[in-house]
PDB file of C-alpha atoms in Angstrom:
ATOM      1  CA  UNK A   1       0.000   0.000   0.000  1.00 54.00           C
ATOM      2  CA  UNK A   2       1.320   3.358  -0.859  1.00 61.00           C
ATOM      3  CA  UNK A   3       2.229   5.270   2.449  1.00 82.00           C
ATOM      4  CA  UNK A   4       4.058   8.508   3.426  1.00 92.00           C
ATOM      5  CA  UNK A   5       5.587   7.714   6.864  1.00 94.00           C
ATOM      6  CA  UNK A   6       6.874  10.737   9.077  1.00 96.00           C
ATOM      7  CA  UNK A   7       9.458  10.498  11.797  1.00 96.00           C
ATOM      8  CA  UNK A   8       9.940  11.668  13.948  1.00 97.00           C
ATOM      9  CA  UNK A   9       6.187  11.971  15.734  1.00 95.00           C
ATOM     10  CA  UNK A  10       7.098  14.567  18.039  1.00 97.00           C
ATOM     11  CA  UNK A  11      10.572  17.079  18.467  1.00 98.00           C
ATOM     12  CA  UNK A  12      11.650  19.606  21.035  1.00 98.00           C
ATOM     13  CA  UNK A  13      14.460  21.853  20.171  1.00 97.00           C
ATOM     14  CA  UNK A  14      15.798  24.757  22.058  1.00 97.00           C
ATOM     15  CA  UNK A  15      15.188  28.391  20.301  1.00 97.00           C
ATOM     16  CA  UNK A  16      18.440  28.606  17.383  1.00 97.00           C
ATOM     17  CA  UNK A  17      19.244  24.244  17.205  1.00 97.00           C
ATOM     18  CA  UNK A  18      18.656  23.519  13.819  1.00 98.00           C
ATOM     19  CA  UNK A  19      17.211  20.115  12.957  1.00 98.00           C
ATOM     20  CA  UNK A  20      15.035  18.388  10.009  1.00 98.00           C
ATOM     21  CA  UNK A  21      12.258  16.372   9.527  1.00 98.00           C
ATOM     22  CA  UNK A  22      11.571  13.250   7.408  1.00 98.00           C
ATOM     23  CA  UNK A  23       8.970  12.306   5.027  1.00 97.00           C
ATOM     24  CA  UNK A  24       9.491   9.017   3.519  1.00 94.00           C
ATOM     25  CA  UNK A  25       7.116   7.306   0.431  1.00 88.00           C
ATOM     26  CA  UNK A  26       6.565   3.947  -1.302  1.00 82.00           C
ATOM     27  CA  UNK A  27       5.306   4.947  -4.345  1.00 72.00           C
ATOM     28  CA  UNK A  28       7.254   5.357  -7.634  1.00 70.00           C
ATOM     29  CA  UNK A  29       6.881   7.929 -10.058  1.00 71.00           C
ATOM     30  CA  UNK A  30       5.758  10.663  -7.336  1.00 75.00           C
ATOM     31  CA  UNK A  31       3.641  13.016  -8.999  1.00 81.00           C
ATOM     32  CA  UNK A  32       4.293  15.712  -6.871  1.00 89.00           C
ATOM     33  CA  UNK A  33       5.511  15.768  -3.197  1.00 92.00           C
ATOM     34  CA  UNK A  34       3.836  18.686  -0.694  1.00 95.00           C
ATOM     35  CA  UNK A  35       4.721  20.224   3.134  1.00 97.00           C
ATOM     36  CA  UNK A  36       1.861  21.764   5.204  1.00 97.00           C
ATOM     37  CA  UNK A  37       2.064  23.800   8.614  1.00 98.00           C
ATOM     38  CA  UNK A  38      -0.839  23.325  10.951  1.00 97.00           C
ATOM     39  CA  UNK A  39      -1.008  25.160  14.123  1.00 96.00           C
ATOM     40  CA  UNK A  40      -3.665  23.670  16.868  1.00 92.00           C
ATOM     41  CA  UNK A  41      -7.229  24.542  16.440  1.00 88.00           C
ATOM     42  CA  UNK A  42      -6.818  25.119  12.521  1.00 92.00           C
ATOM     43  CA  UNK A  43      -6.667  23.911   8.966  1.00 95.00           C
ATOM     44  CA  UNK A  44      -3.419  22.720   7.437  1.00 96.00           C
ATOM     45  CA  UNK A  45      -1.714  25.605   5.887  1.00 96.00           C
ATOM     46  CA  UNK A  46       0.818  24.990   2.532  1.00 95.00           C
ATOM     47  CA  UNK A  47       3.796  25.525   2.607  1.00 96.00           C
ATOM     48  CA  UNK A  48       5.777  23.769  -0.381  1.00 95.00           C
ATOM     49  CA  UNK A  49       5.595  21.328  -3.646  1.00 94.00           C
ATOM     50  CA  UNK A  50       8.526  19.564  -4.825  1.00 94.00           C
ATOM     51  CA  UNK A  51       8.351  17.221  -8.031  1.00 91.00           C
ATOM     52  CA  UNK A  52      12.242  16.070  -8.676  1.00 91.00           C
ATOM     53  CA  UNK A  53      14.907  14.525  -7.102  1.00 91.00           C
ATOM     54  CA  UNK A  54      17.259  17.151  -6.227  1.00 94.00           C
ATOM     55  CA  UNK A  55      14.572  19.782  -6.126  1.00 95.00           C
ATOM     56  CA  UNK A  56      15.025  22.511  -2.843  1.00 97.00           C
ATOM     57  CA  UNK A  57      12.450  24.888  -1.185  1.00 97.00           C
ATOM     58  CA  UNK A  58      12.754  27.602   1.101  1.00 97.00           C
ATOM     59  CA  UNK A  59      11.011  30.205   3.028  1.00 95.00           C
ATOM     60  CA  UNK A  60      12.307  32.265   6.291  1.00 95.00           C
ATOM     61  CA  UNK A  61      14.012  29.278   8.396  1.00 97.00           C
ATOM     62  CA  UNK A  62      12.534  26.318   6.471  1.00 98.00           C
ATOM     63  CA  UNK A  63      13.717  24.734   3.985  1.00 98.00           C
ATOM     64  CA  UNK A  64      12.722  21.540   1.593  1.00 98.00           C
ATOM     65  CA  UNK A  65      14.164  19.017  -0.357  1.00 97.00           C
ATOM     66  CA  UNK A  66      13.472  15.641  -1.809  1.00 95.00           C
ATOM     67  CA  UNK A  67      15.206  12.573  -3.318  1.00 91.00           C
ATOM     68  CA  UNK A  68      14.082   9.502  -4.982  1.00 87.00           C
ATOM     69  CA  UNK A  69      12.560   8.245  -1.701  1.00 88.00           C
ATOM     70  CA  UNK A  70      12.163  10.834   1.150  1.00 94.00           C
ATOM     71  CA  UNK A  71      11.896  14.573   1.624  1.00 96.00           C
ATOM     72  CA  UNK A  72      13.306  16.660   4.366  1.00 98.00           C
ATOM     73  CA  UNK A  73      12.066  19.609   6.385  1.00 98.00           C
ATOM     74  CA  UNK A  74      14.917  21.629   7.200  1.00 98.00           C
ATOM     75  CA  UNK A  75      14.597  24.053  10.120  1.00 98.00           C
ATOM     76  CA  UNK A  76      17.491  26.351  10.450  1.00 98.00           C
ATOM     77  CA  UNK A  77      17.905  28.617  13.904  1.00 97.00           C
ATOM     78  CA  UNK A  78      14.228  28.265  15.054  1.00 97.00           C
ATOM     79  CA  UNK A  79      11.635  30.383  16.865  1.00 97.00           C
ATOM     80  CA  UNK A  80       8.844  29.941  18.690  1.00 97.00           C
ATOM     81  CA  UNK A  81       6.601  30.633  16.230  1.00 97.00           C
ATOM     82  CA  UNK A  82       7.741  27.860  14.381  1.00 98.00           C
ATOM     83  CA  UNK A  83       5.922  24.893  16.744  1.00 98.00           C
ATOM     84  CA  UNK A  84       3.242  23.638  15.291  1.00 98.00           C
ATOM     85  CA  UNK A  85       2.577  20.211  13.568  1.00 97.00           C
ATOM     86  CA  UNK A  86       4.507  19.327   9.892  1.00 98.00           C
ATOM     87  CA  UNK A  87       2.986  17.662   7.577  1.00 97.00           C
ATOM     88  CA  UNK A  88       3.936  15.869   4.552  1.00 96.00           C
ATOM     89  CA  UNK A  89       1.738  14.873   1.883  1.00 94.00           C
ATOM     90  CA  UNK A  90       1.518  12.990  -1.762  1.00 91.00           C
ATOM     91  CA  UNK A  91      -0.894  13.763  -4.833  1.00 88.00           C
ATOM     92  CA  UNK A  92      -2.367  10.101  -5.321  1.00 84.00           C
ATOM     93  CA  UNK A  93      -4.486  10.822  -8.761  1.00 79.00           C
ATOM     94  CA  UNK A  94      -5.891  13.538 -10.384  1.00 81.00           C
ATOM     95  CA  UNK A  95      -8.303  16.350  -9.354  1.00 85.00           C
ATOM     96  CA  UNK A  96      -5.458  17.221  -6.689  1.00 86.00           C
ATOM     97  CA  UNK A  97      -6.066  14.259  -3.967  1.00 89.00           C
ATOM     98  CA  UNK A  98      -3.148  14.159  -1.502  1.00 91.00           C
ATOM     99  CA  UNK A  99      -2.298  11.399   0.535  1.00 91.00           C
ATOM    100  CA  UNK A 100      -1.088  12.860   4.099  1.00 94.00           C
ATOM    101  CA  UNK A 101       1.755  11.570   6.674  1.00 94.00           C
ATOM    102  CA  UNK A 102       0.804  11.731  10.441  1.00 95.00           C
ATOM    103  CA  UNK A 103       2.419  14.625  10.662  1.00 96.00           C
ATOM    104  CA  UNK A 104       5.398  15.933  13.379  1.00 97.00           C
ATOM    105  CA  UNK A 105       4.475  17.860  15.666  1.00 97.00           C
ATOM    106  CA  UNK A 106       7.443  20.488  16.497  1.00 98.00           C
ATOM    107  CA  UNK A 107       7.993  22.346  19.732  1.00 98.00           C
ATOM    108  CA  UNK A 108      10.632  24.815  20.026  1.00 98.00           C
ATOM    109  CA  UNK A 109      11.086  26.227  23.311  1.00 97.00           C
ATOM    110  CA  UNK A 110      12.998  29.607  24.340  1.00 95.00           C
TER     111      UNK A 110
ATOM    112  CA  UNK B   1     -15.641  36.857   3.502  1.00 56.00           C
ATOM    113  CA  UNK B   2     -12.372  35.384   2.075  1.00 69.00           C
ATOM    114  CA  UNK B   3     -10.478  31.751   1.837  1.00 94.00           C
ATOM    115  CA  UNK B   4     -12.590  28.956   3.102  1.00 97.00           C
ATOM    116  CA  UNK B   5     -15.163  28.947   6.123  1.00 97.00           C
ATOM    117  CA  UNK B   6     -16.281  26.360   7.624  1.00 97.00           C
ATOM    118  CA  UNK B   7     -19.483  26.201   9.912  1.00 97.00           C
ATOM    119  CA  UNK B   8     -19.992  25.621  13.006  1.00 97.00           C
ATOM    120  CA  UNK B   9     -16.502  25.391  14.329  1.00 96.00           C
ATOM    121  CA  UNK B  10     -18.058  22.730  16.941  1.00 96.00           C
ATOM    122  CA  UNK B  11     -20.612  20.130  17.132  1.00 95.00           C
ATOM    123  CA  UNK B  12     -21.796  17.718  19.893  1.00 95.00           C
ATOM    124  CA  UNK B  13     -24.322  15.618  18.444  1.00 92.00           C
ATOM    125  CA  UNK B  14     -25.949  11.886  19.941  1.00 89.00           C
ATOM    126  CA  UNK B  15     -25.976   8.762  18.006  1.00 87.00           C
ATOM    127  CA  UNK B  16     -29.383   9.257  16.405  1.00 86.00           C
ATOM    128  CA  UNK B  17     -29.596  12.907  15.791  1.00 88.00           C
ATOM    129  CA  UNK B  18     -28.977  14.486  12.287  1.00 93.00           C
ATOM    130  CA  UNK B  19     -26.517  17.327  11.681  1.00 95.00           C
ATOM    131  CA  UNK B  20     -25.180  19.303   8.479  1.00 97.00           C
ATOM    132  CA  UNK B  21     -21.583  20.590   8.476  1.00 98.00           C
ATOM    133  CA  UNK B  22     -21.405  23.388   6.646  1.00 98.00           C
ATOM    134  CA  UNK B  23     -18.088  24.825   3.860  1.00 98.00           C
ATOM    135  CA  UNK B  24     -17.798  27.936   1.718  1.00 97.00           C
ATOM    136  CA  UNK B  25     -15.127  28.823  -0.373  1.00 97.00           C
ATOM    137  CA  UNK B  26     -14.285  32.371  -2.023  1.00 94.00           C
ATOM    138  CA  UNK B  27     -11.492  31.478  -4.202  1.00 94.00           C
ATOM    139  CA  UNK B  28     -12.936  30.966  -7.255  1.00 93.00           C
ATOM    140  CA  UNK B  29     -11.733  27.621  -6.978  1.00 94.00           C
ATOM    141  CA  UNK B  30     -13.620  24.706  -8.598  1.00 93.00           C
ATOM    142  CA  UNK B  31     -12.772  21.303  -6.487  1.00 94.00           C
ATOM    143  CA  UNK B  32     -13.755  20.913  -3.163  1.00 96.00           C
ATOM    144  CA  UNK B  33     -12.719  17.847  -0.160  1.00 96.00           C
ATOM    145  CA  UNK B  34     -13.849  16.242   2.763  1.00 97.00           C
ATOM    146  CA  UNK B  35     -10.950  15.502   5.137  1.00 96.00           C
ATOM    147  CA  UNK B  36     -11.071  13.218   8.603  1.00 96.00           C
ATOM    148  CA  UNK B  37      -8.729  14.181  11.325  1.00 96.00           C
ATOM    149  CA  UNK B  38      -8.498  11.621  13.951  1.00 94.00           C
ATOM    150  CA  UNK B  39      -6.143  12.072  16.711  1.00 88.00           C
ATOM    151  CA  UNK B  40      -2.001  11.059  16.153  1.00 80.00           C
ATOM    152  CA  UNK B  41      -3.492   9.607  12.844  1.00 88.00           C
ATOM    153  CA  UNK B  42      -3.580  10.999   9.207  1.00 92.00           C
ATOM    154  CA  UNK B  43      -5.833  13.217   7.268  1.00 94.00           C
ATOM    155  CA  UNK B  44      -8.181  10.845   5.586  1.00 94.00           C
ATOM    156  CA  UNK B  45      -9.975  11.244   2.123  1.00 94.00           C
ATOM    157  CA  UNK B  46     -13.242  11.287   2.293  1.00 95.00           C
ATOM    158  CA  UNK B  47     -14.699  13.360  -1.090  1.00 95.00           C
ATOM    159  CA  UNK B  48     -13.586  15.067  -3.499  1.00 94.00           C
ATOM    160  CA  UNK B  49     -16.298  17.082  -5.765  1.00 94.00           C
ATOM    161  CA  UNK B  50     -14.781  18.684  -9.012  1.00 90.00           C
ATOM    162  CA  UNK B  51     -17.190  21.510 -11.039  1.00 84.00           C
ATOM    163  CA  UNK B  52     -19.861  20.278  -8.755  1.00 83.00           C
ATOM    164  CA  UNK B  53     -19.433  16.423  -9.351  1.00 85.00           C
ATOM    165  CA  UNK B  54     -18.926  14.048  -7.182  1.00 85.00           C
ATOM    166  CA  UNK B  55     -15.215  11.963  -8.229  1.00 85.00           C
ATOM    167  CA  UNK B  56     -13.839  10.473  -5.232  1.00 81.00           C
ATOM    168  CA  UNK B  57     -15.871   8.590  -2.830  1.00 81.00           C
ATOM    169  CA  UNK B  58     -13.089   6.872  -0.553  1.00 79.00           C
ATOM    170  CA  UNK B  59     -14.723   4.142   1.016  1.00 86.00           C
ATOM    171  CA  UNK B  60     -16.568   5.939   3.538  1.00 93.00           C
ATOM    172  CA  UNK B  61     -19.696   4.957   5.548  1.00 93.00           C
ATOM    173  CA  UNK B  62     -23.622   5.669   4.324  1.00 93.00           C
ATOM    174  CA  UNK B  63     -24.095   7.853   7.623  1.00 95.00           C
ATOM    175  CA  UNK B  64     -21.766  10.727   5.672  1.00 96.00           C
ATOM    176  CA  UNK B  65     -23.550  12.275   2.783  1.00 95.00           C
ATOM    177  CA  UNK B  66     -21.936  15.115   0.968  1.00 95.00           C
ATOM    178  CA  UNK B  67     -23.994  17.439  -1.288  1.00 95.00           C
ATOM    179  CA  UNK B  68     -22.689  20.448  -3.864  1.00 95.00           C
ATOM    180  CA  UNK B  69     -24.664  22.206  -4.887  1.00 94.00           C
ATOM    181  CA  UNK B  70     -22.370  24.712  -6.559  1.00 93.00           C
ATOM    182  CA  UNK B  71     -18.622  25.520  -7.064  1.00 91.00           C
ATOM    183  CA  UNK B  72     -18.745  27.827  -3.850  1.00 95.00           C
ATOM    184  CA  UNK B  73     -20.772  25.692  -1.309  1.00 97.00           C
ATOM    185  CA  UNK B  74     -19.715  21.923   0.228  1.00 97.00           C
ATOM    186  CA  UNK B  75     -21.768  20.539   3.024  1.00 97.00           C
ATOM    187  CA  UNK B  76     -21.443  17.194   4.892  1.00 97.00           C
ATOM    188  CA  UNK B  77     -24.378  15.437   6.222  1.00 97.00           C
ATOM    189  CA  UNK B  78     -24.851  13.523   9.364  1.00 96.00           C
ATOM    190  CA  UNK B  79     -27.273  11.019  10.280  1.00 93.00           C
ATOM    191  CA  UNK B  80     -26.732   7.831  13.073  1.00 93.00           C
ATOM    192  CA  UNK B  81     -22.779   8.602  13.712  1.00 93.00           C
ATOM    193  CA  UNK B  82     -20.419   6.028  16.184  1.00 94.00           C
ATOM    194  CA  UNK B  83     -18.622   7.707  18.848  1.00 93.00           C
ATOM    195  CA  UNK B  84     -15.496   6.376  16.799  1.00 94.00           C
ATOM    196  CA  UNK B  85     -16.509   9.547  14.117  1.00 96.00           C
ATOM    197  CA  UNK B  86     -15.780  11.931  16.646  1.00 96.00           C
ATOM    198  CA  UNK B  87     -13.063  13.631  15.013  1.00 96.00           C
ATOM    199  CA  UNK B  88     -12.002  17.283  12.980  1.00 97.00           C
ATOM    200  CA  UNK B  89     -13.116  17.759   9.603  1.00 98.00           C
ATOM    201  CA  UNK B  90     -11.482  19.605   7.463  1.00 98.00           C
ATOM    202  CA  UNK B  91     -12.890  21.399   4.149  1.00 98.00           C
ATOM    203  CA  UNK B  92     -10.368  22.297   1.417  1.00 97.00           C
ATOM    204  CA  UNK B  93     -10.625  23.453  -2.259  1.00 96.00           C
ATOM    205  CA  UNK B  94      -8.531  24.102  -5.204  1.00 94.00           C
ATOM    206  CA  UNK B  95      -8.270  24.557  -8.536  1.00 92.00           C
ATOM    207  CA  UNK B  96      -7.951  21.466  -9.965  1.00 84.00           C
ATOM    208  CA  UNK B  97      -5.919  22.313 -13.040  1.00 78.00           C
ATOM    209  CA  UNK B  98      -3.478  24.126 -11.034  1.00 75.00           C
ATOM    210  CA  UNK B  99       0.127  22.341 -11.067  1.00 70.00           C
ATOM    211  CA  UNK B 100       1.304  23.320  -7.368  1.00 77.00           C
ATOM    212  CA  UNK B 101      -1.164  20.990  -6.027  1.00 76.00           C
ATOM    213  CA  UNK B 102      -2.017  23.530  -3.205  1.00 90.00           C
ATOM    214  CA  UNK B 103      -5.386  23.114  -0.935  1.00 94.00           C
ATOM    215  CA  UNK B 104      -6.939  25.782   1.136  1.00 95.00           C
ATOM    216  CA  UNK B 105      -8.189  24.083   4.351  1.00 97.00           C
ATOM    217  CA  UNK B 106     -10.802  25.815   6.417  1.00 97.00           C
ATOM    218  CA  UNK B 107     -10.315  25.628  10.202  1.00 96.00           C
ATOM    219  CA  UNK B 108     -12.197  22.661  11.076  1.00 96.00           C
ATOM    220  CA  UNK B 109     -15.521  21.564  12.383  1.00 97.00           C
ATOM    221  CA  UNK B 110     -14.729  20.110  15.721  1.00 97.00           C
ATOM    222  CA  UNK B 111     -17.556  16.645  16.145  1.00 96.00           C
ATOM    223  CA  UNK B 112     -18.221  14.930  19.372  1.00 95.00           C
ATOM    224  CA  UNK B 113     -20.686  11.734  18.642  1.00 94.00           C
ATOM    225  CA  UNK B 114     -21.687  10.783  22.351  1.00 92.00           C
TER     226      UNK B 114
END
């Protein structure tokens, strides 16, 4: 069965460590390969699409990259601001349907 | 009014009552989903209506019954719901033809089935 798998479930960095997250998938020929933010109490908020090996994202602190069979959310120096829960996702068909990950859920503490 | 709305936020309903979950959209946008959040678990699938038609119906249960009636409006209806469908749902549109893939999620309508 064609999963995304996201490790690890939970992280707690200090304000400024830099770490990443993983996104892993079993399909082949990924049609397109997406990153969401959702803070608690709301809707999943995007973020980035990557479609090729080799492809990198960024925006502010985060960045985003992918290979042939996992992505990686880079967080350099981070805030605050910047817990909330990560989640990766993969368009399974047409008419935009995305598979999700169970997310990581990011704390980063002052 | 702008992005996607969904109403009400929350919803405590008993096994046998019947409820309507309520999505707008002012995007323009002409898809629209049905997404289950369950606690430490995935989003889940549910539907997926493009230009007002119905093209995804991912396995789920009789008691959910989704109805569009146009490109702007998505509701989700409830009838004899399990405790086990407590749980967020999530609206989100798009435009279908659009290559970033990107969804616009409203915030949620929280359901407790008791």
């Amino acid at each position: 069965e064609d999963q995304v798998t996201q490790s690890p479930e939970a992280l707690r960095l200090q304000e400024g460590e830099s770490s990443s997250l993983n996104c892993s998938y079993t399909v082949s020929g990924l049609r397109g390969l997406f990153w969401y933010r959702q803070d608690p109490g709301k809707g999943p908020e995007f973020l980035f699409t990557l479609y090729s090996a080799g492809e990198e994202k960024e925006k502010e602190r985060l960045k985003a990259t992918l290979t042939k069979k996992e992505s990686f959310l880079h967080i350099t120096a981070p805030k605050p601001e910047d817990s909330a829960t990560y989640l990766c996702a993969r368009r399974a068909g047409g008419y935009n349907k995305l598979i999700f990950g169970a997310g990581t859920r990011l704390a980063v503490h002052p | 009014e702008t992005g996607v709305t969904q109403t009400p936020r929350h919803l405590v309903m008993g096994m046998t009552n019947k409820k309507s979950l309520k999505c707008e959209q002012h995007l323009g946008h002409n898809a629209m989903y049905w997404y289950k959040q369950s606690a430490k678990k995935p989003l889940e699938l549910m539907f997926v209506y493009s230009l007002e038609e119905r093209v995804e119906n991912n396995s789920v249960p009789s008691r959910f019954s989704p109805e569009c009636p146009n490109s702007s409006h998505l509701f989700l209806h409830l009838h004899t719901l399990q405790p086990e469908d407590s749980a967020l749902y999530l609206c989100a549109s798009s435009q279908v033809d659009s290559n970033t893939g990107e969804l616009f999620f409203g915030e949620g309508s929280r359901l407790t089935v008791l």
